[in-house]
Amino acid sequence: MGGKVRIGVIGAGIGSAHSKALKQVKDAELSAICDIDEARAKVAATNWQIPKVYKDYKEMIKKEKLDAVTVALPNHLHKEVTIKAFEMGCHVFCEKPMAMNAGEAEEMIAAGKKAKKILAIGFVQRFRSESLLLKKLITGGDMGNVYHSMVFALRRRGVPGWGTWFTTKSKSGGGGLIDIGVHIIDLTMWEMGFPKPVSVTGSEYMMFGHKKDYNYISMWGSKNEKGIYDVDDYATAFVRFENGATMTLEVSWAANVEKDCFYSVILGDKGGARLDIDEPLKIYTEHYGKIADIVPKYIKEDNWFNQFSNFIDSVKNNKTPVTPGEHGLQVQKVIDAIYLSSKTKKEVKIT
Ligand SMILES: NC(=O)c1ccc[n+]([C@@H]2O[C@H](COP(=O)([O-])OP(=O)(O)OC[C@H]3O[C@@H](n4cnc5c(N)ncnc54)[C@H](O)[C@@H]3O)[C@@H](O)[C@H]2O)c1
């Protein structure tokens, strides 16, 4: 398509970060933002110089003649709003997790195909400098045969929005696993070449995040003392992939651990890597007959800018985005299987 991509943001929570990034993307024209909480949308509009504010996203799409939207809404609204936006002629960037479950994700992909529009998922961790570099190293063969990964996304006391949609299973689809686990599972599967998951054994726990006297040090959003908490605060799993590779996983919103961490260790027969959100990328390998640690130096890029640059480029040039809906679906299948395996206490096959 010629000209700038006219885009609107739906939801002014993390949608504010979408707006900030989109303002910097040359081929994007951020036309409007929408939230049922108009005051919240107005704050974002003022902060990021967005010309129009709406309360109804359908009205926004129609009146602003949008080419694309970003969906930054509670998880239970991702499917409905994405499909409606496709039907109204928009390309869609949808936040993670893609949906409440794999069935919903499949419906979203089918709707995008029917409308011949692009669907990208908000796996923003892929766009960090460290992630992009490791992807190049693995693709280039520097790590050899990648056969296993260990992934960790642990918070000591970091339940978001206690008592809001975040902790209500019917609105979120789950707890820490679907909220932060989704990022580290996706990132690591992508680094590993996105092998097809075939089976999962897992367990989820609700140990203390739900207790009324839950003590914490940080919280994304605010607490609703009267709200529901019926989701996991810990999950662990073992995943097998079709190519023989495996992954172990530890994810928590709240666990009695020393400190928060978010990283994966990826093992190949030529080299291993530690990809950590708080530290530089580290490669463990051999060099001219010596065991060597490599810590590359680089200028850190803005992953949010990179993410939306890729989405806008995909829309403008009709290219598959780095984070297509099909990847969101595979990640969702792993998450669904962990919850099911926990319930049945059996290994779950993924088709
Ligand atoms: N990529 C990331 O790192 C990241 C970070 C935070 C959140 N997220 C994801 O983004 C999504 C939103 O999370 P959040 O933290 O912004 O939640 P939030 O609850 O803070 O914000 C959601 C906003 O949506 C608005 N809203 C609800 N229904 C609406 C409707 N029908 N039309 C318009 N607006 C509506 C609410 O008023 C609210 O302001 C979730 O899926 C979450 O998992 C991703």
CSV table of C-alpha atoms and ligand atoms in Angstrom, one decimal:
chain,number,residue,atom,x,y,z
A,1,MET,CA,0.0,0.0,0.0
A,2,GLY,CA,1.1,3.6,-0.7
A,3,GLY,CA,1.3,6.4,1.9
A,4,LYS,CA,1.3,6.0,5.7
A,5,VAL,CA,-0.5,3.3,7.5
A,6,ARG,CA,-3.5,4.9,9.4
A,7,ILE,CA,-3.5,3.1,12.7
A,8,GLY,CA,-5.6,3.3,16.0
A,9,VAL,CA,-4.8,1.9,19.4
A,10,ILE,CA,-7.6,0.0,21.3
A,11,GLY,CA,-7.0,0.1,25.1
A,12,ALA,CA,-4.9,2.7,26.9
A,13,GLY,CA,-3.0,0.6,29.4
A,14,ILE,CA,-0.1,-1.0,27.6
A,15,GLY,CA,-1.7,0.7,24.6
A,16,SER,CA,0.1,3.8,25.8
A,17,ALA,CA,3.4,2.1,25.1
A,18,HIS,CA,2.1,1.1,21.7
A,19,SER,CA,1.3,4.8,21.1
A,20,LYS,CA,4.7,6.0,22.1
A,21,ALA,CA,6.4,3.5,19.8
A,22,LEU,CA,4.1,4.1,16.9
A,23,LYS,CA,4.7,7.8,17.0
A,24,GLN,CA,8.3,7.1,16.1
A,25,VAL,CA,7.6,4.8,13.2
A,26,LYS,CA,8.0,6.8,10.0
A,27,ASP,CA,5.4,5.0,7.9
A,28,ALA,CA,2.7,5.0,10.7
A,29,GLU,CA,0.1,7.7,11.2
A,30,LEU,CA,-1.3,7.2,14.7
A,31,SER,CA,-4.8,8.6,14.1
A,32,ALA,CA,-6.7,7.8,17.3
A,33,ILE,CA,-6.8,5.9,20.6
A,34,CYS,CA,-9.9,4.3,22.2
A,35,ASP,CA,-10.8,3.2,25.7
A,36,ILE,CA,-14.1,2.8,27.5
A,37,ASP,CA,-12.3,4.7,30.2
A,38,GLU,CA,-12.2,8.0,28.2
A,39,ALA,CA,-10.1,9.8,30.8
A,40,ARG,CA,-7.4,7.1,30.5
A,41,ALA,CA,-7.4,7.4,26.7
A,42,LYS,CA,-7.2,11.2,27.0
A,43,VAL,CA,-4.0,11.0,29.1
A,44,ALA,CA,-2.3,8.8,26.5
A,45,ALA,CA,-3.6,11.1,23.7
A,46,THR,CA,-2.0,14.1,25.5
A,47,ASN,CA,1.2,12.3,26.2
A,48,TRP,CA,1.7,11.1,22.7
A,49,GLN,CA,0.0,13.8,20.7
A,50,ILE,CA,-2.8,11.5,19.3
A,51,PRO,CA,-5.4,13.7,17.5
A,52,LYS,CA,-8.6,11.8,18.3
A,53,VAL,CA,-10.0,9.9,21.3
A,54,TYR,CA,-12.9,7.4,21.1
A,55,LYS,CA,-14.8,5.3,23.6
A,56,ASP,CA,-16.1,2.8,20.9
A,57,TYR,CA,-13.5,1.1,18.8
A,58,LYS,CA,-15.9,0.3,15.9
A,59,GLU,CA,-16.8,4.0,15.6
A,60,MET,CA,-13.0,4.8,15.7
A,61,ILE,CA,-12.3,2.3,12.8
A,62,LYS,CA,-15.1,3.7,10.7
A,63,LYS,CA,-14.8,7.4,11.3
A,64,GLU,CA,-11.0,7.4,11.0
A,65,LYS,CA,-10.9,5.1,8.0
A,66,LEU,CA,-8.2,3.0,9.7
A,67,ASP,CA,-5.9,0.6,7.9
A,68,ALA,CA,-4.8,-1.1,11.1
A,69,VAL,CA,-5.4,-1.3,14.9
A,70,THR,CA,-3.5,-2.6,17.9
A,71,VAL,CA,-5.6,-4.6,20.4
A,72,ALA,CA,-4.3,-3.8,23.9
A,73,LEU,CA,-7.3,-5.2,25.9
A,74,PRO,CA,-7.9,-7.7,28.6
A,75,ASN,CA,-7.2,-11.2,27.2
A,76,HIS,CA,-10.9,-12.3,27.0
A,77,LEU,CA,-11.5,-9.5,24.5
A,78,HIS,CA,-8.7,-10.3,22.1
A,79,LYS,CA,-10.6,-12.7,19.9
A,80,GLU,CA,-13.8,-10.7,19.6
A,81,VAL,CA,-12.2,-7.4,18.9
A,82,THR,CA,-9.5,-8.9,16.5
A,83,ILE,CA,-12.2,-10.6,14.4
A,84,LYS,CA,-14.4,-7.6,14.3
A,85,ALA,CA,-11.5,-5.4,13.2
A,86,PHE,CA,-10.7,-7.9,10.4
A,87,GLU,CA,-14.3,-7.8,9.3
A,88,MET,CA,-14.1,-4.0,9.2
A,89,GLY,CA,-11.1,-4.1,6.9
A,90,CYS,CA,-8.2,-3.6,9.3
A,91,HIS,CA,-4.9,-5.4,9.8
A,92,VAL,CA,-4.4,-6.3,13.5
A,93,PHE,CA,-1.6,-6.2,16.0
A,94,CYS,CA,-2.8,-8.1,19.0
A,95,GLU,CA,-1.1,-8.2,22.4
A,96,LYS,CA,0.1,-11.4,24.1
A,97,PRO,CA,-1.3,-13.8,25.0
A,98,MET,CA,-2.9,-14.1,21.6
A,99,ALA,CA,-6.1,-15.5,23.2
A,100,MET,CA,-7.6,-17.3,26.1
A,101,ASN,CA,-6.9,-20.7,24.4
A,102,ALA,CA,-5.8,-22.3,21.2
A,103,GLY,CA,-9.4,-22.7,19.9
A,104,GLU,CA,-9.8,-18.9,20.0
A,105,ALA,CA,-6.4,-18.4,18.4
A,106,GLU,CA,-7.5,-20.6,15.5
A,107,GLU,CA,-10.6,-18.6,15.0
A,108,MET,CA,-8.5,-15.4,14.9
A,109,ILE,CA,-6.1,-16.8,12.3
A,110,ALA,CA,-9.1,-18.0,10.1
A,111,ALA,CA,-10.7,-14.6,10.2
A,112,GLY,CA,-7.4,-12.9,9.2
A,113,LYS,CA,-7.0,-15.2,6.3
A,114,LYS,CA,-10.6,-14.7,5.2
A,115,ALA,CA,-10.2,-10.9,5.3
A,116,LYS,CA,-6.7,-11.2,3.7
A,117,LYS,CA,-5.3,-9.1,6.5
A,118,ILE,CA,-2.1,-9.3,8.6
A,119,LEU,CA,-2.2,-10.6,12.2
A,120,ALA,CA,0.8,-10.0,14.4
A,121,ILE,CA,1.1,-10.9,18.1
A,122,GLY,CA,2.8,-8.8,20.7
A,123,PHE,CA,5.9,-10.9,21.5
A,124,VAL,CA,8.0,-7.8,22.1
A,125,GLN,CA,10.9,-9.8,23.8
A,126,ARG,CA,11.9,-11.1,20.4
A,127,PHE,CA,12.8,-7.6,19.3
A,128,ARG,CA,15.4,-6.9,22.0
A,129,SER,CA,19.0,-6.5,20.7
A,130,GLU,CA,20.1,-9.7,22.6
A,131,SER,CA,17.3,-11.8,21.2
A,132,LEU,CA,17.9,-10.6,17.6
A,133,LEU,CA,21.6,-11.3,17.9
A,134,LEU,CA,21.2,-14.8,19.4
A,135,LYS,CA,18.7,-15.6,16.6
A,136,LYS,CA,21.4,-14.7,14.1
A,137,LEU,CA,24.0,-16.8,15.9
A,138,ILE,CA,21.7,-19.9,16.1
A,139,THR,CA,20.5,-19.5,12.5
A,140,GLY,CA,24.1,-19.1,11.3
A,141,GLY,CA,25.0,-22.4,12.9
A,142,ASP,CA,27.3,-20.9,15.7
A,143,MET,CA,25.5,-22.9,18.4
A,144,GLY,CA,25.4,-26.2,16.4
A,145,ASN,CA,22.5,-28.6,17.0
A,146,VAL,CA,20.2,-26.9,19.5
A,147,TYR,CA,18.7,-29.7,21.7
A,148,HIS,CA,17.5,-28.3,25.0
A,149,SER,CA,16.4,-25.1,26.7
A,150,MET,CA,15.7,-24.2,30.4
A,151,VAL,CA,13.4,-21.2,30.8
A,152,PHE,CA,12.7,-19.1,33.9
A,153,ALA,CA,10.2,-16.3,34.4
A,154,LEU,CA,10.0,-15.9,38.2
A,155,ARG,CA,8.7,-13.0,40.3
A,156,ARG,CA,9.1,-13.1,44.0
A,157,ARG,CA,5.9,-11.1,44.7
A,158,GLY,CA,4.7,-9.6,41.5
A,159,VAL,CA,1.0,-10.5,40.9
A,160,PRO,CA,-0.4,-7.8,38.5
A,161,GLY,CA,-3.7,-6.2,39.1
A,162,TRP,CA,-4.7,-8.4,42.1
A,163,GLY,CA,-8.5,-9.0,42.0
A,164,THR,CA,-8.9,-7.4,38.5
A,165,TRP,CA,-9.3,-9.3,35.1
A,166,PHE,CA,-5.6,-10.4,35.4
A,167,THR,CA,-6.4,-12.8,38.3
A,168,THR,CA,-9.8,-13.9,37.1
A,169,LYS,CA,-9.5,-17.1,35.0
A,170,SER,CA,-12.7,-16.4,33.0
A,171,LYS,CA,-11.1,-13.1,31.8
A,172,SER,CA,-7.4,-13.9,31.6
A,173,GLY,CA,-7.3,-17.6,30.7
A,174,GLY,CA,-4.8,-18.2,33.6
A,175,GLY,CA,-2.2,-16.6,35.8
A,176,GLY,CA,1.6,-16.2,35.6
A,177,LEU,CA,1.9,-18.9,33.0
A,178,ILE,CA,-0.3,-17.2,30.4
A,179,ASP,CA,0.8,-13.7,31.4
A,180,ILE,CA,4.6,-13.8,31.6
A,181,GLY,CA,5.2,-17.5,30.8
A,182,VAL,CA,3.8,-16.8,27.3
A,183,HIS,CA,6.7,-14.3,26.6
A,184,ILE,CA,9.6,-16.6,27.7
A,185,ILE,CA,8.0,-19.7,26.0
A,186,ASP,CA,7.6,-17.8,22.7
A,187,LEU,CA,11.0,-16.2,22.8
A,188,THR,CA,12.8,-19.5,23.5
A,189,MET,CA,10.8,-21.5,20.9
A,190,TRP,CA,11.6,-18.7,18.4
A,191,GLU,CA,15.3,-18.8,19.2
A,192,MET,CA,15.2,-22.7,18.8
A,193,GLY,CA,13.8,-22.3,15.3
A,194,PHE,CA,10.2,-22.7,16.3
A,195,PRO,CA,10.1,-26.5,16.5
A,196,LYS,CA,6.6,-28.0,16.6
A,197,PRO,CA,5.6,-28.9,20.2
A,198,VAL,CA,4.3,-32.5,20.4
A,199,SER,CA,3.9,-33.3,24.1
A,200,VAL,CA,3.8,-31.6,27.5
A,201,THR,CA,3.9,-32.7,31.1
A,202,GLY,CA,3.1,-29.9,33.6
A,203,SER,CA,1.8,-28.7,36.9
A,204,GLU,CA,0.2,-25.5,38.0
A,205,TYR,CA,-0.1,-24.3,41.6
A,206,MET,CA,-2.1,-21.6,43.4
A,207,MET,CA,-0.1,-21.5,46.7
A,208,PHE,CA,-0.4,-18.1,48.2
A,209,GLY,CA,-1.0,-15.4,45.6
A,210,HIS,CA,-4.8,-15.8,46.3
A,211,LYS,CA,-4.6,-15.3,50.1
A,212,LYS,CA,-6.1,-12.2,51.5
A,213,ASP,CA,-2.9,-11.4,53.4
A,214,TYR,CA,-0.7,-11.7,50.2
A,215,ASN,CA,2.3,-9.5,50.9
A,216,TYR,CA,4.0,-7.9,47.9
A,217,ILE,CA,6.6,-5.4,46.8
A,218,SER,CA,5.4,-4.5,43.4
A,219,MET,CA,2.1,-4.6,41.4
A,220,TRP,CA,1.4,-3.8,37.7
A,221,GLY,CA,-1.9,-1.9,37.9
A,222,SER,CA,-4.0,-1.6,41.0
A,223,LYS,CA,-5.4,-4.0,43.6
A,224,ASN,CA,-9.1,-4.8,44.0
A,225,GLU,CA,-9.5,-6.2,47.5
A,226,LYS,CA,-13.0,-7.6,46.6
A,227,GLY,CA,-12.0,-9.1,43.3
A,228,ILE,CA,-11.4,-12.8,42.2
A,229,TYR,CA,-8.1,-14.7,42.3
A,230,ASP,CA,-8.5,-18.1,40.8
A,231,VAL,CA,-5.3,-18.5,38.7
A,232,ASP,CA,-1.9,-20.1,38.9
A,233,ASP,CA,0.9,-18.4,40.8
A,234,TYR,CA,3.4,-21.1,39.9
A,235,ALA,CA,3.8,-23.5,36.9
A,236,THR,CA,6.4,-26.0,35.8
A,237,ALA,CA,6.6,-28.1,32.7
A,238,PHE,CA,8.6,-30.4,30.4
A,239,VAL,CA,7.9,-29.9,26.7
A,240,ARG,CA,9.0,-32.2,23.8
A,241,PHE,CA,9.3,-31.0,20.2
A,242,GLU,CA,9.0,-32.9,17.0
A,243,ASN,CA,12.7,-32.5,16.1
A,244,GLY,CA,13.7,-34.2,19.4
A,245,ALA,CA,14.5,-31.0,21.2
A,246,THR,CA,13.1,-30.4,24.7
A,247,MET,CA,12.4,-27.5,27.1
A,248,THR,CA,11.9,-27.2,30.8
A,249,LEU,CA,10.0,-24.3,32.3
A,250,GLU,CA,9.5,-22.5,35.6
A,251,VAL,CA,7.1,-19.6,35.7
A,252,SER,CA,5.7,-17.6,38.6
A,253,TRP,CA,4.0,-14.4,39.6
A,254,ALA,CA,4.8,-15.0,43.2
A,255,ALA,CA,7.3,-17.5,44.6
A,256,ASN,CA,9.6,-17.5,47.6
A,257,VAL,CA,12.8,-17.1,45.6
A,258,GLU,CA,15.7,-14.7,46.1
A,259,LYS,CA,14.8,-12.3,43.3
A,260,ASP,CA,12.9,-11.8,40.1
A,261,CYS,CA,14.4,-13.3,37.0
A,262,PHE,CA,13.5,-13.7,33.3
A,263,TYR,CA,15.9,-15.7,31.2
A,264,SER,CA,16.4,-18.8,29.1
A,265,VAL,CA,19.5,-21.0,28.8
A,266,ILE,CA,19.7,-22.6,25.3
A,267,LEU,CA,22.0,-25.5,24.7
A,268,GLY,CA,23.6,-26.5,21.4
A,269,ASP,CA,26.4,-28.9,20.8
A,270,LYS,CA,28.7,-26.1,19.6
A,271,GLY,CA,27.6,-23.5,22.0
A,272,GLY,CA,25.2,-22.5,24.8
A,273,ALA,CA,23.6,-19.2,25.5
A,274,ARG,CA,22.1,-17.3,28.4
A,275,LEU,CA,19.5,-14.8,27.1
A,276,ASP,CA,18.5,-12.7,30.1
A,277,ILE,CA,16.2,-9.6,30.2
A,278,ASP,CA,18.5,-7.9,32.7
A,279,GLU,CA,22.0,-8.8,31.5
A,280,PRO,CA,24.0,-8.8,28.2
A,281,LEU,CA,23.8,-11.9,26.1
A,282,LYS,CA,26.4,-14.6,27.1
A,283,ILE,CA,27.7,-17.4,24.8
A,284,TYR,CA,29.5,-20.4,26.2
A,285,THR,CA,31.6,-22.1,23.6
A,286,GLU,CA,35.1,-23.2,22.4
A,287,HIS,CA,37.5,-21.0,20.5
A,288,TYR,CA,40.7,-22.3,18.9
A,289,GLY,CA,40.8,-25.3,21.3
A,290,LYS,CA,40.0,-23.3,24.4
A,291,ILE,CA,36.8,-23.1,26.4
A,292,ALA,CA,35.5,-19.6,26.0
A,293,ASP,CA,32.8,-17.2,27.2
A,294,ILE,CA,31.7,-14.5,24.7
A,295,VAL,CA,29.9,-11.4,25.8
A,296,PRO,CA,29.1,-9.4,22.7
A,297,LYS,CA,29.0,-5.6,22.9
A,298,TYR,CA,26.3,-3.6,21.1
A,299,ILE,CA,24.1,-0.5,21.2
A,300,LYS,CA,20.8,-1.6,22.7
A,301,GLU,CA,17.8,-1.0,20.4
A,302,ASP,CA,14.3,-0.1,21.5
A,303,ASN,CA,12.3,-3.4,21.3
A,304,TRP,CA,9.0,-1.6,21.2
A,305,PHE,CA,10.0,0.6,18.3
A,306,ASN,CA,11.4,-2.5,16.5
A,307,GLN,CA,8.2,-4.4,17.1
A,308,PHE,CA,5.9,-1.8,15.6
A,309,SER,CA,8.4,-1.0,12.8
A,310,ASN,CA,8.1,-4.7,11.8
A,311,PHE,CA,4.3,-4.6,12.0
A,312,ILE,CA,4.0,-1.4,9.9
A,313,ASP,CA,6.5,-2.8,7.4
A,314,SER,CA,4.5,-6.0,7.1
A,315,VAL,CA,1.3,-4.1,6.5
A,316,LYS,CA,2.8,-1.7,3.9
A,317,ASN,CA,4.7,-4.4,2.0
A,318,ASN,CA,2.3,-7.3,2.5
A,319,LYS,CA,5.0,-9.3,4.3
A,320,THR,CA,4.6,-12.0,7.0
A,321,PRO,CA,5.4,-10.3,10.4
A,322,VAL,CA,8.2,-11.7,12.6
A,323,THR,CA,5.4,-12.7,15.1
A,324,PRO,CA,2.6,-14.2,13.0
A,325,GLY,CA,-0.6,-15.5,14.5
A,326,GLU,CA,0.5,-19.0,13.7
A,327,HIS,CA,3.3,-18.7,16.2
A,328,GLY,CA,0.9,-17.4,18.8
A,329,LEU,CA,-1.2,-20.5,18.2
A,330,GLN,CA,1.7,-22.9,18.8
A,331,VAL,CA,2.6,-21.1,22.1
A,332,GLN,CA,-1.1,-21.2,23.1
A,333,LYS,CA,-1.2,-25.0,22.5
A,334,VAL,CA,1.8,-25.4,24.9
A,335,ILE,CA,0.0,-23.3,27.6
A,336,ASP,CA,-3.3,-25.2,27.1
A,337,ALA,CA,-1.4,-28.5,27.4
A,338,ILE,CA,0.3,-27.5,30.7
A,339,TYR,CA,-3.0,-26.6,32.3
A,340,LEU,CA,-4.6,-29.8,31.0
A,341,SER,CA,-1.7,-32.0,32.1
A,342,SER,CA,-1.9,-30.4,35.5
A,343,LYS,CA,-5.6,-31.2,35.7
A,344,THR,CA,-5.3,-34.8,34.4
A,345,LYS,CA,-1.9,-35.5,36.0
A,346,LYS,CA,-0.8,-37.1,32.7
A,347,GLU,CA,1.3,-36.2,29.7
A,348,VAL,CA,-0.7,-34.3,27.0
A,349,LYS,CA,-0.1,-34.9,23.3
A,350,ILE,CA,-0.3,-31.8,21.0
A,351,THR,CA,-1.5,-32.2,17.5
B,1,LIG,N1,3.8,-7.0,25.8
B,1,LIG,C1,3.9,-6.8,27.1
B,1,LIG,O1,4.9,-6.8,27.7
B,1,LIG,C2,2.6,-6.5,27.8
B,1,LIG,C3,2.6,-5.7,29.0
B,1,LIG,C4,1.4,-5.5,29.7
B,1,LIG,C5,0.2,-6.0,29.2
B,1,LIG,N2,0.2,-6.7,28.0
B,1,LIG,C6,-1.0,-7.3,27.5
B,1,LIG,O2,-1.8,-6.2,27.0
B,1,LIG,C7,-3.2,-6.5,27.3
B,1,LIG,C8,-3.8,-5.3,28.1
B,1,LIG,O3,-3.1,-5.3,29.3
B,1,LIG,P1,-3.0,-3.9,30.2
B,1,LIG,O4,-2.0,-4.1,31.2
B,1,LIG,O5,-3.0,-2.7,29.3
B,1,LIG,O6,-4.5,-4.0,30.9
B,1,LIG,P2,-5.3,-2.8,31.6
B,1,LIG,O7,-6.4,-3.4,32.3
B,1,LIG,O8,-4.3,-1.9,32.3
B,1,LIG,O9,-5.8,-2.0,30.4
B,1,LIG,C9,-6.8,-2.4,29.5
B,1,LIG,C10,-7.7,-1.2,29.1
B,1,LIG,O10,-8.7,-1.7,28.2
B,1,LIG,C11,-9.8,-0.9,28.4
B,1,LIG,N3,-11.0,-1.6,27.8
B,1,LIG,C12,-11.6,-2.7,28.3
B,1,LIG,N4,-12.6,-3.1,27.5
B,1,LIG,C13,-12.6,-2.2,26.4
B,1,LIG,C14,-13.3,-2.1,25.2
B,1,LIG,N5,-14.3,-2.9,25.0
B,1,LIG,N6,-13.0,-1.1,24.4
B,1,LIG,C15,-12.0,-0.2,24.6
B,1,LIG,N7,-11.3,-0.3,25.8
B,1,LIG,C16,-11.6,-1.3,26.7
B,1,LIG,C17,-9.9,-0.7,29.9
B,1,LIG,O11,-10.7,0.4,30.3
B,1,LIG,C18,-8.4,-0.5,30.2
B,1,LIG,O12,-8.0,0.8,30.2
B,1,LIG,C19,-3.3,-7.8,28.0
B,1,LIG,O13,-3.5,-8.8,27.0
B,1,LIG,C20,-1.9,-8.0,28.5
B,1,LIG,O14,-1.5,-9.4,28.6
B,1,LIG,C21,1.4,-6.9,27.4
